mmCIF file of C-alpha atoms in Angstrom:
data_model
loop_
_atom_site.group_PDB
_atom_site.id
_atom_site.type_symbol
_atom_site.label_atom_id
_atom_site.label_comp_id
_atom_site.label_asym_id
_atom_site.label_seq_id
_atom_site.Cartn_x
_atom_site.Cartn_y
_atom_site.Cartn_z
ATOM 1 C CA MET A 1 44.729 8.107 28.748
ATOM 2 C CA ASN A 2 48.112 7.945 27.094
ATOM 3 C CA ILE A 3 47.996 4.309 28.156
ATOM 4 C CA ASN A 4 51.022 2.121 27.591
ATOM 5 C CA PHE A 5 50.437 -1.234 29.209
ATOM 6 C CA SER A 6 53.009 -3.215 31.109
ATOM 7 C CA ARG A 7 53.325 -6.940 30.664
ATOM 8 C CA TYR A 8 52.732 -9.015 33.748
ATOM 9 C CA ASP A 9 55.216 -11.817 33.392
ATOM 10 C CA THR A 10 57.955 -13.116 31.173
ATOM 11 C CA LEU A 11 58.610 -16.767 30.299
ATOM 12 C CA THR A 12 59.921 -18.185 26.893
ATOM 13 C CA THR A 13 59.879 -19.765 23.420
ATOM 14 C CA LEU A 14 61.280 -22.666 21.452
ATOM 15 C CA LEU A 15 60.678 -23.061 17.740
ATOM 16 C CA ALA A 16 57.951 -25.289 16.679
ATOM 17 C CA GLY A 17 56.071 -28.008 15.015
ATOM 18 C CA THR A 18 52.636 -28.318 13.420
ATOM 19 C CA THR A 19 49.728 -30.732 13.774
ATOM 20 C CA ALA A 20 46.479 -31.811 12.262
ATOM 21 C CA ALA A 21 43.254 -32.252 14.230
ATOM 22 C CA LEU A 22 39.486 -32.622 14.329
ATOM 23 C CA THR A 23 36.936 -30.487 12.540
ATOM 24 C CA ILE A 24 34.132 -29.352 14.834
ATOM 25 C CA VAL A 25 31.679 -26.655 13.810
ATOM 26 C CA ILE A 26 28.944 -25.559 16.204
ATOM 27 C CA SER A 27 25.686 -24.261 14.822
ATOM 28 C CA GLN A 28 23.257 -24.325 17.730
ATOM 29 C CA PRO A 29 22.152 -20.969 19.210
ATOM 30 C CA ALA A 30 24.351 -19.552 21.952
ATOM 31 C CA ILE A 31 22.878 -19.212 25.436
ATOM 32 C CA ALA A 32 24.141 -16.635 27.896
ATOM 33 C CA LYS A 33 25.696 -18.295 30.926
ATOM 34 C CA THR A 34 26.077 -17.307 34.546
ATOM 35 C CA PRO A 35 29.581 -16.501 35.852
ATOM 36 C CA GLN A 36 29.535 -19.843 37.665
ATOM 37 C CA GLU A 37 28.788 -21.660 34.415
ATOM 38 C CA VAL A 38 31.533 -19.760 32.597
ATOM 39 C CA ALA A 39 33.988 -20.718 35.340
ATOM 40 C CA SER A 40 33.010 -24.388 35.179
ATOM 41 C CA ILE A 41 33.668 -24.418 31.430
ATOM 42 C CA ALA A 42 36.832 -22.323 31.659
ATOM 43 C CA GLY A 43 38.482 -24.461 34.340
ATOM 44 C CA PRO A 44 39.283 -27.635 32.352
ATOM 45 C CA LEU A 45 40.284 -25.573 29.276
ATOM 46 C CA THR A 46 42.752 -23.269 30.993
ATOM 47 C CA VAL A 47 46.295 -24.314 31.884
ATOM 48 C CA GLN A 48 49.311 -22.969 33.713
ATOM 49 C CA ILE A 49 52.529 -22.398 31.772
ATOM 50 C CA ASN A 50 55.454 -22.471 34.174
ATOM 51 C CA SER A 51 59.207 -22.069 33.864
ATOM 52 C CA SER A 52 62.232 -20.895 35.809
ATOM 53 C CA LEU A 53 61.530 -17.355 34.565
ATOM 54 C CA GLY A 54 57.979 -16.931 35.781
ATOM 55 C CA ASP A 55 54.319 -17.896 35.549
ATOM 56 C CA GLY A 56 51.704 -17.633 32.816
ATOM 57 C CA SER A 57 48.445 -19.112 31.586
ATOM 58 C CA GLY A 58 47.056 -20.527 28.353
ATOM 59 C CA VAL A 59 44.011 -22.226 26.839
ATOM 60 C CA ILE A 60 43.611 -25.555 25.023
ATOM 61 C CA ILE A 61 42.319 -24.860 21.510
ATOM 62 C CA ALA A 62 42.913 -28.114 19.608
ATOM 63 C CA LYS A 63 43.619 -31.826 19.989
ATOM 64 C CA ASN A 64 45.036 -34.446 17.612
ATOM 65 C CA GLY A 65 45.335 -37.856 19.160
ATOM 66 C CA LYS A 66 47.397 -37.357 22.325
ATOM 67 C CA THR A 67 48.766 -34.005 21.186
ATOM 68 C CA TYR A 68 47.152 -30.885 22.643
ATOM 69 C CA THR A 69 47.596 -27.352 21.328
ATOM 70 C CA VAL A 70 47.611 -24.452 23.801
ATOM 71 C CA LEU A 71 47.276 -20.809 22.766
ATOM 72 C CA THR A 72 49.019 -18.218 24.943
ATOM 73 C CA VAL A 73 50.811 -14.893 24.581
ATOM 74 C CA ASN A 74 54.355 -14.812 23.281
ATOM 75 C CA HIS A 75 55.872 -12.975 26.234
ATOM 76 C CA VAL A 76 54.963 -15.944 28.439
ATOM 77 C CA VAL A 77 57.210 -18.228 26.329
ATOM 78 C CA GLU A 78 59.654 -15.866 24.658
ATOM 79 C CA LYS A 79 62.994 -17.425 25.688
ATOM 80 C CA ALA A 80 64.121 -20.285 23.432
ATOM 81 C CA ASP A 81 66.640 -21.709 25.902
ATOM 82 C CA VAL A 82 64.153 -22.266 28.725
ATOM 83 C CA LYS A 83 62.051 -25.364 29.400
ATOM 84 C CA TYR A 84 58.316 -24.883 29.831
ATOM 85 C CA THR A 85 55.835 -26.997 31.743
ATOM 86 C CA VAL A 86 52.113 -27.130 31.066
ATOM 87 C CA ARG A 87 50.050 -27.864 34.175
ATOM 88 C CA THR A 88 46.410 -28.776 33.611
ATOM 89 C CA SER A 89 43.372 -28.212 35.818
ATOM 90 C CA ILE A 90 43.667 -31.713 37.345
ATOM 91 C CA GLY A 91 47.223 -31.051 38.512
ATOM 92 C CA LYS A 92 49.070 -33.003 35.794
ATOM 93 C CA ASN A 93 52.380 -31.542 34.568
ATOM 94 C CA TYR A 94 53.681 -31.983 31.021
ATOM 95 C CA GLN A 95 56.842 -30.782 29.325
ATOM 96 C CA ALA A 96 56.103 -28.599 26.307
ATOM 97 C CA THR A 97 57.037 -30.597 23.213
ATOM 98 C CA SER A 98 57.185 -27.492 21.018
ATOM 99 C CA VAL A 99 56.575 -23.762 21.118
ATOM 100 C CA THR A 100 55.704 -21.827 17.982
ATOM 101 C CA ARG A 101 56.439 -18.143 18.312
ATOM 102 C CA LEU A 102 54.005 -16.026 16.278
ATOM 103 C CA GLN A 103 55.611 -12.738 17.278
ATOM 104 C CA THR A 104 58.770 -12.521 15.169
ATOM 105 C CA ALA A 105 58.815 -8.703 15.021
ATOM 106 C CA GLU A 106 57.678 -5.910 17.327
ATOM 107 C CA THR A 107 54.752 -5.189 15.009
ATOM 108 C CA ASP A 108 53.457 -8.774 15.232
ATOM 109 C CA PRO A 109 50.738 -9.747 17.728
ATOM 110 C CA ASP A 110 51.871 -11.097 21.087
ATOM 111 C CA LEU A 111 50.850 -14.725 20.471
ATOM 112 C CA ALA A 112 52.399 -18.180 20.693
ATOM 113 C CA VAL A 113 51.303 -21.817 20.421
ATOM 114 C CA VAL A 114 52.508 -24.518 22.836
ATOM 115 C CA LYS A 115 52.047 -28.269 22.371
ATOM 116 C CA PHE A 116 52.121 -31.076 24.908
ATOM 117 C CA GLU A 117 51.407 -34.819 24.888
ATOM 118 C CA SER A 118 48.955 -36.474 27.275
ATOM 119 C CA PRO A 119 46.849 -39.663 27.405
ATOM 120 C CA GLU A 120 44.315 -37.766 29.522
ATOM 121 C CA GLU A 121 41.124 -36.394 27.993
ATOM 122 C CA TYR A 122 40.879 -32.595 28.134
ATOM 123 C CA PRO A 123 38.153 -30.477 26.515
ATOM 124 C CA VAL A 124 38.905 -28.017 23.721
ATOM 125 C CA ALA A 125 37.808 -24.377 23.895
ATOM 126 C CA THR A 126 35.111 -22.986 21.631
ATOM 127 C CA ILE A 127 36.223 -19.908 19.709
ATOM 128 C CA ALA A 128 33.880 -17.053 18.759
ATOM 129 C CA ASP A 129 34.036 -13.998 16.504
ATOM 130 C CA SER A 130 35.890 -11.384 18.551
ATOM 131 C CA ASP A 131 34.601 -8.593 16.307
ATOM 132 C CA GLN A 132 31.277 -9.045 18.115
ATOM 133 C CA ALA A 133 32.923 -7.914 21.366
ATOM 134 C CA VAL A 134 31.907 -4.278 21.001
ATOM 135 C CA ILE A 135 32.056 -1.570 23.665
ATOM 136 C CA GLY A 136 29.856 -2.591 26.602
ATOM 137 C CA THR A 137 30.161 -6.341 26.023
ATOM 138 C CA GLN A 138 30.417 -8.564 29.088
ATOM 139 C CA ILE A 139 33.685 -10.508 29.242
ATOM 140 C CA PHE A 140 35.367 -12.885 31.688
ATOM 141 C CA VAL A 141 39.127 -13.225 32.114
ATOM 142 C CA TYR A 142 40.278 -16.605 33.412
ATOM 143 C CA GLY A 143 43.762 -17.589 34.478
ATOM 144 C CA TYR A 144 46.157 -18.499 37.253
ATOM 145 C CA PRO A 145 47.177 -15.371 39.204
ATOM 146 C CA ALA A 146 50.348 -15.282 41.260
ATOM 147 C CA THR A 147 48.676 -13.795 44.339
ATOM 148 C CA GLY A 148 48.535 -14.487 48.042
ATOM 149 C CA GLY A 149 52.115 -15.707 48.071
ATOM 150 C CA LEU A 150 51.323 -18.537 45.635
ATOM 151 C CA PHE A 151 53.535 -18.996 42.594
ATOM 152 C CA GLY A 152 54.120 -21.587 39.894
ATOM 153 C CA ALA A 153 52.185 -24.814 40.370
ATOM 154 C CA GLU A 154 50.715 -23.546 43.672
ATOM 155 C CA ARG A 155 48.571 -20.976 41.895
ATOM 156 C CA GLU A 156 44.779 -21.316 41.956
ATOM 157 C CA PRO A 157 42.511 -20.295 39.045
ATOM 158 C CA GLU A 158 40.408 -17.146 39.127
ATOM 159 C CA LEU A 159 37.541 -15.763 37.052
ATOM 160 C CA SER A 160 37.381 -11.977 36.700
ATOM 161 C CA PRO A 161 34.336 -10.325 35.067
ATOM 162 C CA GLY A 162 34.564 -7.074 33.138
ATOM 163 C CA LEU A 163 33.234 -4.943 30.323
ATOM 164 C CA VAL A 164 34.836 -3.994 27.014
ATOM 165 C CA THR A 165 35.710 -0.288 27.180
ATOM 166 C CA SER A 166 37.176 0.320 23.717
ATOM 167 C CA ARG A 167 38.147 -1.402 20.465
ATOM 168 C CA PRO A 168 41.013 0.639 18.979
ATOM 169 C CA ARG A 169 42.006 -0.259 15.436
ATOM 170 C CA ASN A 170 45.705 -0.399 16.160
ATOM 171 C CA ARG A 171 47.686 -0.979 19.331
ATOM 172 C CA PRO A 172 51.220 -2.291 19.878
ATOM 173 C CA GLU A 173 51.477 -6.075 19.719
ATOM 174 C CA GLY A 174 47.848 -6.468 18.664
ATOM 175 C CA TYR A 175 46.205 -5.525 21.976
ATOM 176 C CA THR A 176 43.000 -4.101 20.490
ATOM 177 C CA LEU A 177 40.467 -5.655 22.878
ATOM 178 C CA ARG A 178 40.401 -3.405 25.949
ATOM 179 C CA TYR A 179 38.345 -3.860 29.101
ATOM 180 C CA GLN A 180 38.192 -3.009 32.763
ATOM 181 C CA ALA A 181 38.579 -6.065 34.983
ATOM 182 C CA VAL A 182 40.660 -7.078 37.981
ATOM 183 C CA THR A 183 43.646 -9.089 36.750
ATOM 184 C CA TRP A 184 46.920 -10.164 38.308
ATOM 185 C CA SER A 185 50.418 -11.285 37.499
ATOM 186 C CA GLY A 186 50.337 -14.856 36.196
ATOM 187 C CA MET A 187 47.106 -14.445 34.228
ATOM 188 C CA SER A 188 48.931 -13.401 31.040
ATOM 189 C CA GLY A 189 48.025 -15.786 28.235
ATOM 190 C CA GLY A 190 44.760 -16.728 29.891
ATOM 191 C CA PRO A 191 41.571 -16.796 27.823
ATOM 192 C CA VAL A 192 39.044 -13.978 27.663
ATOM 193 C CA PHE A 193 35.526 -15.412 27.339
ATOM 194 C CA ASP A 194 32.277 -13.883 26.163
ATOM 195 C CA SER A 195 28.961 -14.397 27.984
ATOM 196 C CA GLU A 196 28.565 -17.827 26.322
ATOM 197 C CA ALA A 197 31.978 -19.046 27.580
ATOM 198 C CA ARG A 198 33.561 -18.821 24.126
ATOM 199 C CA VAL A 199 37.130 -17.577 23.754
ATOM 200 C CA ILE A 200 37.352 -14.132 22.154
ATOM 201 C CA GLY A 201 40.858 -13.092 23.186
ATOM 202 C CA LEU A 202 44.100 -13.753 25.060
ATOM 203 C CA HIS A 203 44.743 -11.569 28.095
ATOM 204 C CA GLY A 204 48.231 -10.124 28.316
ATOM 205 C CA GLN A 205 48.428 -6.473 29.343
ATOM 206 C CA GLY A 206 47.327 -4.438 32.284
ATOM 207 C CA GLU A 207 48.057 -2.901 35.654
ATOM 208 C CA PHE A 208 49.024 0.666 34.778
ATOM 209 C CA GLY A 209 49.068 3.445 32.236
ATOM 210 C CA PHE A 210 51.268 6.494 31.883
ATOM 211 C CA ALA A 211 50.170 10.089 32.432
ATOM 212 C CA GLN A 212 52.366 13.155 32.130
ATOM 213 C CA THR A 213 52.184 15.316 35.239
ATOM 214 C CA SER A 214 52.188 19.111 35.272
ATOM 215 C CA SER A 215 55.896 19.031 36.158
ATOM 216 C CA GLY A 216 56.640 17.112 32.969
ATOM 217 C CA GLU A 217 57.286 13.753 34.640
ATOM 218 C CA VAL A 218 55.754 10.674 33.053
ATOM 219 C CA ALA A 219 54.215 8.713 35.918
ATOM 220 C CA PRO A 220 52.641 5.237 35.888
ATOM 221 C CA ILE A 221 49.127 5.543 37.324
ATOM 222 C CA LYS A 222 47.072 2.466 38.189
ATOM 223 C CA THR A 223 44.011 2.395 35.966
ATOM 224 C CA GLY A 224 42.270 -0.987 36.116
ATOM 225 C CA PHE A 225 42.196 -1.095 32.312
ATOM 226 C CA ASN A 226 43.470 -4.268 30.662
ATOM 227 C CA ALA A 227 43.891 -5.556 27.139
ATOM 228 C CA ALA A 228 43.827 -8.775 25.131
ATOM 229 C CA VAL A 229 44.819 -9.854 21.663
ATOM 230 C CA PRO A 230 41.495 -10.673 19.915
ATOM 231 C CA ILE A 231 41.046 -14.273 18.801
ATOM 232 C CA ASN A 232 40.385 -13.066 15.228
ATOM 233 C CA THR A 233 43.979 -11.816 15.174
ATOM 234 C CA PHE A 234 45.093 -15.365 15.934
ATOM 235 C CA ILE A 235 42.811 -16.741 13.196
ATOM 236 C CA ALA A 236 44.666 -14.516 10.733
ATOM 237 C CA LYS A 237 47.954 -16.150 11.843
ATOM 238 C CA LEU A 238 46.875 -19.798 11.474
ATOM 239 C CA VAL A 239 49.283 -20.513 8.601
ATOM 240 C CA ALA A 240 52.228 -19.292 10.674
ATOM 241 C CA ALA A 241 50.968 -21.390 13.586
ATOM 242 C CA GLY A 242 50.740 -24.495 11.386
ATOM 243 C CA ILE A 243 47.046 -24.902 12.153
ATOM 244 C CA ASN A 244 44.085 -25.296 9.800
ATOM 245 C CA LYS A 245 40.887 -23.507 10.772
ATOM 246 C CA SER A 246 39.107 -26.847 10.447
ATOM 247 C CA GLU A 247 41.052 -28.004 13.522
ATOM 248 C CA LEU A 248 39.340 -25.420 15.705
ATOM 249 C CA LYS A 249 36.019 -25.564 17.495
ATOM 250 C CA VAL A 250 34.215 -22.468 16.208
ATOM 251 C CA ASP A 251 30.868 -20.887 17.054
ATOM 252 C CA ASN A 252 30.267 -17.449 15.537
ATOM 253 C CA THR A 253 26.617 -17.236 16.596
ATOM 254 C CA PRO A 254 25.809 -13.751 17.929
ATOM 255 C CA ALA A 255 25.745 -13.582 21.717
ATOM 256 C CA THR A 256 22.308 -13.545 23.304
ATOM 257 C CA GLN A 257 23.389 -11.022 25.948
ATOM 258 C CA GLY A 258 23.743 -7.612 24.367
ATOM 259 C CA PRO A 259 26.224 -4.928 25.403
ATOM 260 C CA VAL A 260 25.540 -2.321 28.083
ATOM 261 C CA SER A 261 24.019 0.668 26.316
ATOM 262 C CA THR A 262 26.021 3.890 26.385
ATOM 263 C CA ILE A 263 23.590 5.853 24.215
ATOM 264 C CA ASN A 264 20.954 6.661 26.818
ATOM 265 C CA PRO A 265 22.070 5.477 30.292
ATOM 266 C CA GLN A 266 19.226 4.782 32.694
ATOM 267 C CA ASP A 267 20.979 3.622 35.850
ATOM 268 C CA ALA A 268 24.200 3.829 37.858
ATOM 269 C CA GLN A 269 25.814 0.872 36.102
ATOM 270 C CA ALA A 270 25.251 2.327 32.647
ATOM 271 C CA TYR A 271 26.545 5.773 33.670
ATOM 272 C CA TYR A 272 29.551 4.210 35.379
ATOM 273 C CA PHE A 273 30.389 2.116 32.347
ATOM 274 C CA ARG A 274 29.974 5.026 29.933
ATOM 275 C CA GLY A 275 32.293 7.020 32.168
ATOM 276 C CA LEU A 276 34.874 4.223 32.002
ATOM 277 C CA SER A 277 34.586 4.067 28.237
ATOM 278 C CA ARG A 278 35.000 7.841 27.935
ATOM 279 C CA LEU A 279 37.978 7.780 30.277
ATOM 280 C CA ASP A 280 39.554 4.997 28.233
ATOM 281 C CA GLN A 281 39.053 7.134 25.132
ATOM 282 C CA ASP A 282 40.759 10.217 26.642
ATOM 283 C CA ASN A 283 37.589 12.167 27.376
ATOM 284 C CA PRO A 284 38.004 13.007 31.081
ATOM 285 C CA TRP A 285 35.487 15.856 31.446
ATOM 286 C CA ASP A 286 32.583 13.765 30.153
ATOM 287 C CA ALA A 287 33.846 10.756 32.108
ATOM 288 C CA ILE A 288 33.706 12.738 35.344
ATOM 289 C CA ALA A 289 30.170 13.909 34.527
ATOM 290 C CA ASP A 290 29.040 10.305 34.056
ATOM 291 C CA PHE A 291 30.789 9.139 37.233
ATOM 292 C CA ASN A 292 29.031 11.880 39.187
ATOM 293 C CA ARG A 293 25.651 10.788 37.760
ATOM 294 C CA ALA A 294 26.374 7.205 38.796
ATOM 295 C CA LEU A 295 27.457 8.367 42.241
ATOM 296 C CA ALA A 296 24.258 10.360 42.704
ATOM 297 C CA SER A 297 22.030 7.357 41.996
ATOM 298 C CA LYS A 298 24.062 4.600 43.696
ATOM 299 C CA PRO A 299 26.429 5.809 46.442
ATOM 300 C CA ASN A 300 27.725 2.296 47.237
ATOM 301 C CA TYR A 301 29.710 2.466 44.007
ATOM 302 C CA THR A 302 31.937 4.973 45.804
ATOM 303 C CA PRO A 303 35.402 3.301 45.995
ATOM 304 C CA GLU A 304 35.664 2.553 42.287
ATOM 305 C CA LEU A 305 33.834 5.695 41.276
ATOM 306 C CA TYR A 306 36.050 7.989 43.327
ATOM 307 C CA PHE A 307 39.132 6.126 42.122
ATOM 308 C CA ASN A 308 38.201 6.652 38.475
ATOM 309 C CA ILE A 309 37.252 10.264 39.131
ATOM 310 C CA GLY A 310 40.776 10.623 40.474
ATOM 311 C CA ASN A 311 42.186 9.025 37.318
ATOM 312 C CA ALA A 312 40.136 11.370 35.144
ATOM 313 C CA ARG A 313 41.388 14.374 37.122
ATOM 314 C CA THR A 314 44.957 13.125 36.752
ATOM 315 C CA LEU A 315 44.420 12.949 33.016
ATOM 316 C CA LEU A 316 43.053 16.501 33.037
ATOM 317 C CA THR A 317 46.158 17.678 34.878
ATOM 318 C CA SER A 318 48.388 16.078 32.270
ATOM 319 C CA THR A 319 46.477 17.318 29.227
ATOM 320 C CA SER A 320 45.081 20.739 30.205
ATOM 321 C CA ILE A 321 46.869 23.763 28.802
ATOM 322 C CA ASP A 322 46.246 25.439 32.142
ATOM 323 C CA SER A 323 46.595 22.527 34.561
ATOM 324 C CA THR A 324 45.539 24.705 37.490
ATOM 325 C CA ARG A 325 41.990 24.578 36.110
ATOM 326 C CA ALA A 326 41.882 20.806 36.537
ATOM 327 C CA PRO A 327 40.266 19.705 39.826
ATOM 328 C CA SER A 328 42.529 17.969 42.330
ATOM 329 C CA ALA A 329 42.827 14.195 42.070
ATOM 330 C CA ILE A 330 43.930 13.985 45.724
ATOM 331 C CA GLN A 331 40.434 14.562 47.055
ATOM 332 C CA ALA A 332 38.935 11.840 44.864
ATOM 333 C CA TYR A 333 41.597 9.277 45.788
ATOM 334 C CA THR A 334 41.144 10.183 49.461
ATOM 335 C CA LEU A 335 37.412 9.488 49.228
ATOM 336 C CA ALA A 336 38.162 6.166 47.522
ATOM 337 C CA ILE A 337 40.498 5.227 50.388
ATOM 338 C CA GLU A 338 37.956 6.273 53.011
ATOM 339 C CA ALA A 339 35.382 4.032 51.336
ATOM 340 C CA ASN A 340 37.881 1.173 51.008
ATOM 341 C CA PRO A 341 40.963 1.445 53.287
ATOM 342 C CA GLY A 342 42.550 -1.503 51.469
ATOM 343 C CA PHE A 343 42.475 0.179 48.051
ATOM 344 C CA ALA A 344 46.188 -0.135 47.226
ATOM 345 C CA ASP A 345 45.974 1.472 43.791
ATOM 346 C CA ALA A 346 44.255 4.530 45.272
ATOM 347 C CA TYR A 347 47.165 4.977 47.691
ATOM 348 C CA TYR A 348 49.633 4.601 44.838
ATOM 349 C CA ASN A 349 47.882 7.113 42.598
ATOM 350 C CA ARG A 350 47.367 9.570 45.453
ATOM 351 C CA ALA A 351 51.104 9.365 46.124
ATOM 352 C CA LEU A 352 51.726 10.463 42.539
ATOM 353 C CA ALA A 353 49.258 13.323 42.982
ATOM 354 C CA TYR A 354 51.050 14.417 46.185
ATOM 355 C CA LEU A 355 54.333 14.220 44.320
ATOM 356 C CA ASP A 356 52.925 16.456 41.614
ATOM 357 C CA ASN A 357 52.053 18.952 44.371
ATOM 358 C CA LYS A 358 55.663 18.776 45.634
ATOM 359 C CA ASP A 359 54.517 17.116 48.881
ATOM 360 C CA LYS A 360 57.243 14.481 49.149
ATOM 361 C CA PRO A 361 56.527 13.297 52.750
ATOM 362 C CA LYS A 362 52.893 12.469 51.993
ATOM 363 C CA ALA A 363 53.891 10.849 48.685
ATOM 364 C CA ILE A 364 56.389 8.589 50.470
ATOM 365 C CA ALA A 365 53.803 7.664 53.118
ATOM 366 C CA ASP A 366 51.277 6.672 50.471
ATOM 367 C CA PHE A 367 53.822 4.690 48.447
ATOM 368 C CA GLN A 368 54.732 2.848 51.652
ATOM 369 C CA LYS A 369 51.081 2.031 52.379
ATOM 370 C CA ALA A 370 50.562 0.911 48.770
ATOM 371 C CA ALA A 371 53.654 -1.308 48.983
ATOM 372 C CA GLU A 372 52.362 -2.869 52.206
ATOM 373 C CA LEU A 373 48.983 -3.648 50.625
ATOM 374 C CA TYR A 374 50.535 -4.935 47.394
ATOM 375 C CA LYS A 375 52.725 -7.295 49.402
ATOM 376 C CA GLN A 376 49.724 -8.546 51.375
ATOM 377 C CA GLY A 377 47.840 -9.149 48.138
ATOM 378 C CA GLY A 378 50.702 -10.947 46.414
ATOM 379 C CA ARG A 379 51.063 -8.263 43.733
ATOM 380 C CA THR A 380 54.797 -8.711 43.350
ATOM 381 C CA SER A 381 55.448 -6.381 40.427
ATOM 382 C CA ALA A 382 53.325 -3.597 41.914
ATOM 383 C CA TYR A 383 55.027 -4.060 45.288
ATOM 384 C CA GLN A 384 58.476 -3.728 43.726
ATOM 385 C CA ASP A 385 57.333 -0.731 41.696
ATOM 386 C CA ALA A 386 56.171 1.060 44.864
ATOM 387 C CA LEU A 387 59.450 0.263 46.622
ATOM 388 C CA ASN A 388 61.398 1.675 43.686
ATOM 389 C CA ARG A 389 59.379 4.891 43.876
ATOM 390 C CA ILE A 390 60.203 5.211 47.572
ATOM 391 C CA LYS A 391 63.912 4.709 46.941
ATOM 392 C CA GLN A 392 63.864 7.404 44.277
ATOM 393 C CA LEU A 393 62.342 9.870 46.732
ATOM 394 C CA GLN A 394 64.501 9.146 49.781
#
């Protein structure tokens, strides 16, 4: 979808040290877990990373004595002259003793390692083979969102389920694990788990993509697609991180819960997911066909289905040689709003569609409604983005 993801938050980086740690290899068969079980495992492993510049998340991946190693994304700790605090699940705050920046060039993956000292006992995450996270695989994003007016240490953890929608070979900054899940500012650097609560990636991108309108403007539409740096990419950077693989807790056993099949869909969920995957891979006509099949068999999918139909129609408008042949996205976004009056992203995207139709008053009204809902939901960056759009139009 001509997607270029925006980062959620910016924090900082110092330069770093190295450690040694335990060798733990897991060989027992993996057992698929419920979302509640994943959350109970994720909680003690996941930390906040806070600074004067913003909020992020991270995951504990190693321990050596009283020294803990946290993996996060580089843009959470990219400023070397800023102090970072690690806040654990039990509310303890620790100054980062070192930050190792793994992204030293734009082509490097967006990864960093943070260390802190604590006498407390914290568990260490189990890492799995991220290559097994194929299209249709169930994932869970865990982190500390800055929502509901809560920021910094006030943030509460959240688990967001999703499905892998594509595995591109190359993407800027290593974001080759893509999925649709609800994520928020502050969750950058948080772990992405598989169905056995093993870490397969680091969340760091999301919120919107860019689509060129028929007037030639490049507009940021809200998509719901997100991306992570796969854990295997981090494994390939262990030398730079000063970590031996033997220090990590690894379980590469195949997951017991297989991916959602996209070959021969049999129900609304499968059609809906295949539509998402096709939309993510720039195939809007087939995506719309699958969304319509899902809609026919399960009408209560309507808000998300209509929203993604609108996104697919927006993509058609931006890519069709004769854009007048592309069906209107306005109708689909309107149906999404009727089904869910609090659907802020649908208001935002419909505003862009109105703008493309040269209907400035309706575009402004929708941007204003989106801004109101973003503010209520604590989506600071989206709220500011909507306000900026309004200012440009007035």
